[in-house]
Tab-separated table of C-alpha atoms in Angstrom:
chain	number	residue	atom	x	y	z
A	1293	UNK	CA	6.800	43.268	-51.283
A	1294	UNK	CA	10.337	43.062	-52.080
A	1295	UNK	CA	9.732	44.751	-55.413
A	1296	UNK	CA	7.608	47.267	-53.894
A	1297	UNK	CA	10.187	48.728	-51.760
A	1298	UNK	CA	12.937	48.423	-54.404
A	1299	UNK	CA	10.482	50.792	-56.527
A	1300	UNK	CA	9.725	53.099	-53.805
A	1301	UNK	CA	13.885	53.721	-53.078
A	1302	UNK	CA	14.155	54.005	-56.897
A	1303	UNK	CA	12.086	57.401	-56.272
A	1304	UNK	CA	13.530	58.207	-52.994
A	1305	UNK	CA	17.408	58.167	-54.704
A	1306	UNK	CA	16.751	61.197	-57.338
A	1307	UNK	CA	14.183	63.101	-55.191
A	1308	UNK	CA	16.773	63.692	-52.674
A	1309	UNK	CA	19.456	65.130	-54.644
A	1310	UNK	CA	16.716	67.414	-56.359
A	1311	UNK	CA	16.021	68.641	-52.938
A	1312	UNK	CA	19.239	69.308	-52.678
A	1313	UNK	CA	19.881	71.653	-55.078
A	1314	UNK	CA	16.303	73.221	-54.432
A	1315	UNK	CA	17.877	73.656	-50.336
A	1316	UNK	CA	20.752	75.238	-51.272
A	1317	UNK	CA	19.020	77.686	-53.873
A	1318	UNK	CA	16.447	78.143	-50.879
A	1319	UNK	CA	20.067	79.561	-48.624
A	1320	UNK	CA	21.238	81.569	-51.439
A	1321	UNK	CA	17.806	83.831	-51.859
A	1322	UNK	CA	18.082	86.229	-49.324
A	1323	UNK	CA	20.488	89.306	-50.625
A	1324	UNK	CA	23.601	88.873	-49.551
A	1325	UNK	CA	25.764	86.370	-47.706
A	1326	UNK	CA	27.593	85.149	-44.113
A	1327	UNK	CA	30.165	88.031	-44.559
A	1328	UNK	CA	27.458	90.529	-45.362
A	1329	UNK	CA	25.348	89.916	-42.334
A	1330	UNK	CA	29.368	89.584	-40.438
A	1331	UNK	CA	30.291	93.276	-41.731
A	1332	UNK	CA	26.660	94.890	-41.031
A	1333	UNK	CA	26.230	93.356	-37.297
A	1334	UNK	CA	30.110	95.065	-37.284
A	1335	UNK	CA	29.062	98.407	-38.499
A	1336	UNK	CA	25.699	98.555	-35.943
A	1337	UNK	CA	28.658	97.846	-33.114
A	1338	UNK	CA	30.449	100.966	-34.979
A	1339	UNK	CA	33.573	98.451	-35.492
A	1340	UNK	CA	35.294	98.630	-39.259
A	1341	UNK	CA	36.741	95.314	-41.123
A	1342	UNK	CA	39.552	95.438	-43.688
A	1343	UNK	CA	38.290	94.847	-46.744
A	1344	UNK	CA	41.519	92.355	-47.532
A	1345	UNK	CA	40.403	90.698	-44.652
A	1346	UNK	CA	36.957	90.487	-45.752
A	1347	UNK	CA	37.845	88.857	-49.780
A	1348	UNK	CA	40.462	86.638	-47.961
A	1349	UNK	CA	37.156	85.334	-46.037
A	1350	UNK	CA	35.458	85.231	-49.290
A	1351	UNK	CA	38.105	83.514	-50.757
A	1352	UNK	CA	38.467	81.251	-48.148
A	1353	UNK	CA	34.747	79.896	-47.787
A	1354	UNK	CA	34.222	79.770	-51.784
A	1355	UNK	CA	31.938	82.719	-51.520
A	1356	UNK	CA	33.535	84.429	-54.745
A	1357	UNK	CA	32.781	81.294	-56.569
A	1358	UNK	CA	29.268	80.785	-59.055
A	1359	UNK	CA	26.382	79.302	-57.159
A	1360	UNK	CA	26.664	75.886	-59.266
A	1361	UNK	CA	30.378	75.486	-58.175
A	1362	UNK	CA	29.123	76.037	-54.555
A	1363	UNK	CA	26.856	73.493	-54.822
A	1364	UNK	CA	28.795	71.085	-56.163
A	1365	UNK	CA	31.741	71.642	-53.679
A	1366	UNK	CA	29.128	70.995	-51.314
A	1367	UNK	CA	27.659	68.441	-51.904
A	1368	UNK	CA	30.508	66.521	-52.947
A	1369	UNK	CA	32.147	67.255	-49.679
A	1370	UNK	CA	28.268	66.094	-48.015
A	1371	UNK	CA	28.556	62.831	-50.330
A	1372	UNK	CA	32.205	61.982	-48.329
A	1373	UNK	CA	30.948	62.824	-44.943
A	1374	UNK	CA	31.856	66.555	-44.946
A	1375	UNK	CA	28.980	69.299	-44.596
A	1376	UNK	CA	31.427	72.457	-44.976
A	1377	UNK	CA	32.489	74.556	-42.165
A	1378	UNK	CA	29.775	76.680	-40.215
A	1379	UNK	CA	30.959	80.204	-40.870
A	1380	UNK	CA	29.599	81.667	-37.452
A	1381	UNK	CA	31.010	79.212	-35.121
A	1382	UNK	CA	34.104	78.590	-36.966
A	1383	UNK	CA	33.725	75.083	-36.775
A	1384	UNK	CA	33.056	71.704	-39.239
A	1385	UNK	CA	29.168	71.176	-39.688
A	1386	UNK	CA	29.546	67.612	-38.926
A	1387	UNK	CA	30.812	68.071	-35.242
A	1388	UNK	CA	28.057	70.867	-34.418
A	1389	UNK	CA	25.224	68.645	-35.799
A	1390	UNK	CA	25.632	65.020	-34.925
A	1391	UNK	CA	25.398	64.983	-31.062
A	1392	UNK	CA	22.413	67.224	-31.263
A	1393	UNK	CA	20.696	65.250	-34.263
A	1394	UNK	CA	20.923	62.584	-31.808
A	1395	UNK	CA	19.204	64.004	-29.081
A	1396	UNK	CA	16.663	65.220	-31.211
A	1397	UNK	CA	15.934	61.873	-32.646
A	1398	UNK	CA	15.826	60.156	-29.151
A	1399	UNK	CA	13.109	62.757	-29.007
A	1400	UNK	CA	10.850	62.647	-31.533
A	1401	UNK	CA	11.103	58.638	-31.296
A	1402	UNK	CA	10.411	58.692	-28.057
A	1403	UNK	CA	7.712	61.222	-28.800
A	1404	UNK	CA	5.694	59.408	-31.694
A	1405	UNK	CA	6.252	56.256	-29.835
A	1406	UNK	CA	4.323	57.571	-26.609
A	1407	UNK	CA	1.686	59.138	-29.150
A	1408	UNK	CA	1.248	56.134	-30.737
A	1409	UNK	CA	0.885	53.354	-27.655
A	1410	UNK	CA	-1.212	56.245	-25.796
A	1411	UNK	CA	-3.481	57.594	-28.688
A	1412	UNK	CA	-4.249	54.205	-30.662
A	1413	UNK	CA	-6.219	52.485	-27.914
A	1414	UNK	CA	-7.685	55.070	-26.410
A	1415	UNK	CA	-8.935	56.012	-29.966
A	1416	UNK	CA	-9.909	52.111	-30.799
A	1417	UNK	CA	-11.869	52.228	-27.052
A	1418	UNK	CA	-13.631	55.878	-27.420
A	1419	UNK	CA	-14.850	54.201	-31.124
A	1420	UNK	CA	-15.945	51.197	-29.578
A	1421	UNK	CA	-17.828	53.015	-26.573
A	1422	UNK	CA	-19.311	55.584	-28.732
A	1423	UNK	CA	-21.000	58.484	-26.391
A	1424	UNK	CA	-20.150	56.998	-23.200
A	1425	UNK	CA	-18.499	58.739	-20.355
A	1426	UNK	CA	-14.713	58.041	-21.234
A	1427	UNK	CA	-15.391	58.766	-24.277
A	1428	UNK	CA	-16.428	62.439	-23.357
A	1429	UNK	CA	-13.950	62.169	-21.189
A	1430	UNK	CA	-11.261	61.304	-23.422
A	1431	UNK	CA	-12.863	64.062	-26.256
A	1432	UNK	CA	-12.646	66.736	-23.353
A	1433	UNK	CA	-9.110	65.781	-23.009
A	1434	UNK	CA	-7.968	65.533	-26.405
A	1435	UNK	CA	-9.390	68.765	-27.135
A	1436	UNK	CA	-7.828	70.870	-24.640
A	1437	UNK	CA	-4.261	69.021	-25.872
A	1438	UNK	CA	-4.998	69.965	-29.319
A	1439	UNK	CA	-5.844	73.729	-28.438
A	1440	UNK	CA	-3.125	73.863	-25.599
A	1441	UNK	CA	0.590	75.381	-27.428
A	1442	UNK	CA	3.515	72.960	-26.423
A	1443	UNK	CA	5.477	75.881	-25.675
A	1444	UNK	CA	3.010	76.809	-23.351
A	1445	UNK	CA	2.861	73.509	-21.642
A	1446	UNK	CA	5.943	73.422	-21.292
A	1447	UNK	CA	6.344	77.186	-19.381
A	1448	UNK	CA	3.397	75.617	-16.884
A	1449	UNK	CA	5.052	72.119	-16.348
A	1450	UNK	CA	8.332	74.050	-15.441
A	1451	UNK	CA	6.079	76.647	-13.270
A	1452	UNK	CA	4.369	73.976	-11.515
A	1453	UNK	CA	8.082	71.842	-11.137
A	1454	UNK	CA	10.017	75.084	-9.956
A	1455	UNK	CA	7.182	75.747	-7.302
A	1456	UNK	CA	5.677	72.638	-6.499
A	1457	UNK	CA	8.590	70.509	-6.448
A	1458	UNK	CA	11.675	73.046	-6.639
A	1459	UNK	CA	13.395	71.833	-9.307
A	1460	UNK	CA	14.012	72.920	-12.384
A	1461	UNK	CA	13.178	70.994	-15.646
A	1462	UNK	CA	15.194	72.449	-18.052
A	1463	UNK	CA	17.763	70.971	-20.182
A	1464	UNK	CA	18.937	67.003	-20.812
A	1465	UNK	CA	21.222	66.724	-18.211
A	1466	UNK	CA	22.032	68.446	-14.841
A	1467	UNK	CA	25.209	70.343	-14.370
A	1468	UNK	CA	27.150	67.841	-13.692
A	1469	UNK	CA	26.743	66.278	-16.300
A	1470	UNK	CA	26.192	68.147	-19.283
A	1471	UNK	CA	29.961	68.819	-20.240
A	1472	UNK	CA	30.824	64.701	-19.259
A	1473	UNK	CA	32.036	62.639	-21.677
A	1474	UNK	CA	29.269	59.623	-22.725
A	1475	UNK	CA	29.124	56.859	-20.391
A	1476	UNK	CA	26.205	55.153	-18.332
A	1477	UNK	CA	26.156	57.247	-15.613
A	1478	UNK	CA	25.024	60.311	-18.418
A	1479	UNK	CA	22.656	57.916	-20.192
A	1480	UNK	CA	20.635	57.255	-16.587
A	1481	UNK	CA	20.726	61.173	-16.219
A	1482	UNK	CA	19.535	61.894	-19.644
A	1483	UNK	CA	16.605	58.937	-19.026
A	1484	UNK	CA	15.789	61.628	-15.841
A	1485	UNK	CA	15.336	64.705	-17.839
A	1486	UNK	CA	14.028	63.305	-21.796
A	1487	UNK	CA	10.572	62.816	-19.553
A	1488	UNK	CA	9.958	66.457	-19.878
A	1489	UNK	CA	10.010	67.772	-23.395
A	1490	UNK	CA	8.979	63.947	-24.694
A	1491	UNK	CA	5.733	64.979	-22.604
A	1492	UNK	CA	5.461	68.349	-24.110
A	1493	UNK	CA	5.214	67.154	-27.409
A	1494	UNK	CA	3.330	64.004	-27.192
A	1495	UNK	CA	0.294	66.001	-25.471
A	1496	UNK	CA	-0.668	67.662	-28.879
A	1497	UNK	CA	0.309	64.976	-30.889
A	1498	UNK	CA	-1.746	62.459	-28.871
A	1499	UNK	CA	-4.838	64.699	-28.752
A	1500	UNK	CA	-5.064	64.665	-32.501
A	1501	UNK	CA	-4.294	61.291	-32.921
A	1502	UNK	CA	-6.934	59.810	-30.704
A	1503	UNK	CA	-9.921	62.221	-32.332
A	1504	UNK	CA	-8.268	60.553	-35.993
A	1505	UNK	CA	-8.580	56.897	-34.562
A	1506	UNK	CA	-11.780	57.503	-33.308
A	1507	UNK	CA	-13.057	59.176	-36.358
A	1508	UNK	CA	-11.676	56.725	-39.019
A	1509	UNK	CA	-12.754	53.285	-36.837
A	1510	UNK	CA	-16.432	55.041	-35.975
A	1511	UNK	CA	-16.582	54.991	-40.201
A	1512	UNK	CA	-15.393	51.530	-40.766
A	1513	UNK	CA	-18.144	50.003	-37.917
A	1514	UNK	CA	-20.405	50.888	-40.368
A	1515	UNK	CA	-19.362	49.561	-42.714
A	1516	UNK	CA	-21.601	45.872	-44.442
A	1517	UNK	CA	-18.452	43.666	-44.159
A	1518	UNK	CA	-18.579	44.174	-40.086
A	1519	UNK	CA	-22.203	43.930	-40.046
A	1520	UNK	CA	-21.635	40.679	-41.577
A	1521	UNK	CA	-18.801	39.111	-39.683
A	1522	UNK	CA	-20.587	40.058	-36.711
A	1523	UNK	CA	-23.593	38.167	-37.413
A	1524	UNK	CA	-21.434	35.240	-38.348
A	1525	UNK	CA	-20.569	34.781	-35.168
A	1526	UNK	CA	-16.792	36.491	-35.055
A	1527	UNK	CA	-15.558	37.692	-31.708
A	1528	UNK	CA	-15.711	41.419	-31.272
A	1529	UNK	CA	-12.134	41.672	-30.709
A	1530	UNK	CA	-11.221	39.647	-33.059
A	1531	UNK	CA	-13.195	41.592	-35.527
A	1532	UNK	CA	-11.767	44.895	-34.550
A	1533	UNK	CA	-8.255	44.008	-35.005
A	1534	UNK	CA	-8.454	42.027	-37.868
A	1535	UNK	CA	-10.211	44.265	-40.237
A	1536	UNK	CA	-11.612	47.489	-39.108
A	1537	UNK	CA	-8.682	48.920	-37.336
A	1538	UNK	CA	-6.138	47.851	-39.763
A	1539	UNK	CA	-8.367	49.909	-42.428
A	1540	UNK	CA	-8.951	52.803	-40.094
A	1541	UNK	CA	-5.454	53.406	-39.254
A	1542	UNK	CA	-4.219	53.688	-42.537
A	1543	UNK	CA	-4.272	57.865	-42.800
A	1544	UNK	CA	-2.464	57.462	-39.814
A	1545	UNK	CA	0.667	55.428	-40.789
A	1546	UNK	CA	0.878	57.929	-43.994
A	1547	UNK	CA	1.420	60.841	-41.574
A	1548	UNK	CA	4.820	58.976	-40.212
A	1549	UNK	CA	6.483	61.240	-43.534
A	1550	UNK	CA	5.900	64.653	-42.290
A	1551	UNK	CA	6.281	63.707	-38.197
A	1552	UNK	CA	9.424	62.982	-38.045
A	1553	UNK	CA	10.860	66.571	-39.540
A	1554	UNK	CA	8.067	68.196	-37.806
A	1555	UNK	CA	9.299	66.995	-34.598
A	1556	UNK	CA	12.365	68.220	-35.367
A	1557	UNK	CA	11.640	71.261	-36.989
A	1558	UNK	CA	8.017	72.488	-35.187
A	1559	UNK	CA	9.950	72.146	-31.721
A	1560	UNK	CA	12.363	75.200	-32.306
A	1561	UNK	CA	10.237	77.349	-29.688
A	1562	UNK	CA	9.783	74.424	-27.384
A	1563	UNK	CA	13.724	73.789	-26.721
A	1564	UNK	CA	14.584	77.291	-26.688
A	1565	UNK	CA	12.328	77.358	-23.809
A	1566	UNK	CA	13.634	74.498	-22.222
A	1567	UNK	CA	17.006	75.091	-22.738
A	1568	UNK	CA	17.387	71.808	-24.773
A	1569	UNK	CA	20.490	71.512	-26.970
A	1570	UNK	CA	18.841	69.723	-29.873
A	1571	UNK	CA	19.047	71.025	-33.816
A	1572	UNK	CA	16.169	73.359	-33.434
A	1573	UNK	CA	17.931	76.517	-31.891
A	1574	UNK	CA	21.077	76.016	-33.745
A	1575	UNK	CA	19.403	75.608	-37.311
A	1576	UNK	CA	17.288	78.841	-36.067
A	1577	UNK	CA	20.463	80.846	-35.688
A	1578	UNK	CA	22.138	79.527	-38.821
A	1579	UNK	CA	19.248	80.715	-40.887
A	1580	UNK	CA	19.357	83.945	-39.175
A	1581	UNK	CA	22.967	84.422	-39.996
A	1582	UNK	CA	23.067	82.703	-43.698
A	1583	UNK	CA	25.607	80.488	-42.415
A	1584	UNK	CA	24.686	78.776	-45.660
A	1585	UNK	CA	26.813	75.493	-44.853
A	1586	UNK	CA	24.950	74.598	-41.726
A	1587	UNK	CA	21.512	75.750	-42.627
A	1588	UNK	CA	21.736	73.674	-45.918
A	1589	UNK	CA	22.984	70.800	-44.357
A	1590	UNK	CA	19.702	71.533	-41.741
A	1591	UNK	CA	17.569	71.274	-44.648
A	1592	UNK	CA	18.787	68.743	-46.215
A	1593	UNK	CA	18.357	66.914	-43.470
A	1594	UNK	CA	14.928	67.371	-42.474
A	1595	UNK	CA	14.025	66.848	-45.986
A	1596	UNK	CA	15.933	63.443	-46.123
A	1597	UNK	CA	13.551	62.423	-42.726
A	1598	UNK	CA	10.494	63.649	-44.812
A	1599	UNK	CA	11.594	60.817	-47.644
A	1600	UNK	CA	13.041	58.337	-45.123
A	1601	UNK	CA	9.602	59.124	-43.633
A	1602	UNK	CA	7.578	59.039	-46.170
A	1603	UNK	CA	9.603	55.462	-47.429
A	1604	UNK	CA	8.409	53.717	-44.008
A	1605	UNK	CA	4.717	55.475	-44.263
A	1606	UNK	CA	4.694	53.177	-48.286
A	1607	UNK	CA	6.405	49.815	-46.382
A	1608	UNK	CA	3.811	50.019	-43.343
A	1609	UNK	CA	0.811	51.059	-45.508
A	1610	UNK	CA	1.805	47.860	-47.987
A	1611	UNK	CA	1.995	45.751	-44.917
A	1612	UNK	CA	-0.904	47.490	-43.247
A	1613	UNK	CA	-2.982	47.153	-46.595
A	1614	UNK	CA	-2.022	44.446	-49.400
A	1615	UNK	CA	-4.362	46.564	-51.683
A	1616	UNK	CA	-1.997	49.003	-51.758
A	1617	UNK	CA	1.191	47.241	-52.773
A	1618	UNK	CA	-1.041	45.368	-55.335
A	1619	UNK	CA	-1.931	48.630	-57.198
A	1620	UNK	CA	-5.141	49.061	-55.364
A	1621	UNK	CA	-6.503	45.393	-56.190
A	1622	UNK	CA	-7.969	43.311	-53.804
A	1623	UNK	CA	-5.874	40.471	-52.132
């Protein structure tokens, strides 16, 4: 196992520092630059710039420089700690992205945790009681969860708070709150508000999952070896956990690669709307603005989750599945 995983971050090591330089190349594409988009969103106010001010800038941010020297300034600086300066905000990369990247993560933990304690037994129970009424029931459900837009969900759940219950569920924190410095009594009101867009995005997420489940475990009771241990006598439970389920939720565990960024990433229309201040509406406005240092760092980290991801998809599929971590042979 031990060799397994030493193999797997072999990979990981050089396929993050190609998508590195494939991120920042991905910034640089669109004509132009920061002080480009600066000077034109100056000239549609009819406001001029001084063009000394303007190469001083350029000057300033390395923008005058080759692309490869960018890059490498970069990422050396990313290698020590330091993401650049965001050009729009005025203000290191590192300070505007690590309390949000928190939050987010909280999030989308929180998120495929709830998906995953929800969705696997319903899944494993809708299998097991094939065309029974929970398992319409549950179908019915996960349908309307899968067709149903989170950002959608999440303008009726703060229609039905606002008029219902007269509150409002937008944000992390209440007003009191939200500029405090960290302590416990912030924690308890962040554990009052995380409810809501944890919620949003689980609903979706736990639709799909449980139709998966259900699919992949429906397969494997058909399968001769259950036939078999069944007529040897084993208990059913003991036969579902032991073999079939282990087997079925394989496709699942590999899908723990793209989640994480997706949670991060797919939920940029979902926190605008509730007014969360997580990642996605700040990396949406640094891509809008080719403020290149804090979109690239954006990327780079989503696509470090994807391998990070992806690394504990190989572990828990090995564990999951000796087959796998024996080159497909049988253990």
């Amino acid at each position: 196992m031990l060799a397994y995983i030493i193999k797997r971050l072999l990979v990981a090591i050089p396929t993050l520092l190609l998508i590195s330089i494939i991120s920042f190349v991905i910034i640089q594409l669109p004509p132009g630059d920061y002080l480009t988009t600066y000077i034109a969103n100056l000239a549609q106010t009819g406001e001029t710039t001084d063009e000394a001010v303007i190469e001083s800038l350029r000057a300033r941010y390395g923008l005058d420089k080759p692309l490869p020297v960018q890059y490498i300034k970069w990422i050396g600086g990313v290698l020590h700690g330091d993401f650049g300066q965001s050009f729009s905000l005025n203000k290191p990369v590192r300070e505007l992205i690590w309390e949000r990247l928190a939050l987010t993560m909280a999030i989308a933990l929180l998120t495929i945790v709830c998906t995953w304690i929800i969705a696997v037994p319903i899944g494993i129970y809708s299998a097991t009681h094939q065309y029974k009424f929970f398992d319409y029931f549950f179908t019915f459900l996960g349908f309307i969860g899968m067709s149903t837009p989170a950002f959608l969900f999440a303008l009726i759940l703060m229609w039905i708070s606002y008029t219902v219950f007269g509150t409002s569920v937008g944000g992390l924190f209440s007003d009191a709150q939200a500029a405090a410095p960290w302590s416990w009594a912030k924690v308890a009101d962040l554990l009052r508000h995380i409810w809501v867009p944890v919620t949003v995005l689980a609903v979706g997420g736990t639709a799909d999952l449980i139709r998966l489940v259900r699919a992949n475990l429906l397969d494997q009771l058909e399968m001769p070896y259950v036939v078999t241990a069944r007529a040897k006598g084993l208990s059913e439970w003991r036969l579902l956990l032991k073999y079939p389920v282990r087997i079925a939720i394989n496709p699942i565990v590999s899908t723990i690669g793209w989640m994480l960024p997706g949670l991060i990433s797919g939920s940029v229309i979902v926190d605008m709307v509730l007014s969360l201040p997580t990642t996605g509406p700040l990396m949406l406005n640094a891509l809008m603005e080719q403020d290149m240092y804090l979109a690239g760092s954006f990327i780079l980290i989503l696509s470090t989750l994807t391998v990070v991801g992806t690394l504990i998809s190989d572990i828990l599929l090995a564990w999951v599945d000796p087959r796998i971590r024996f080159g497909g042979q049988p253990s």
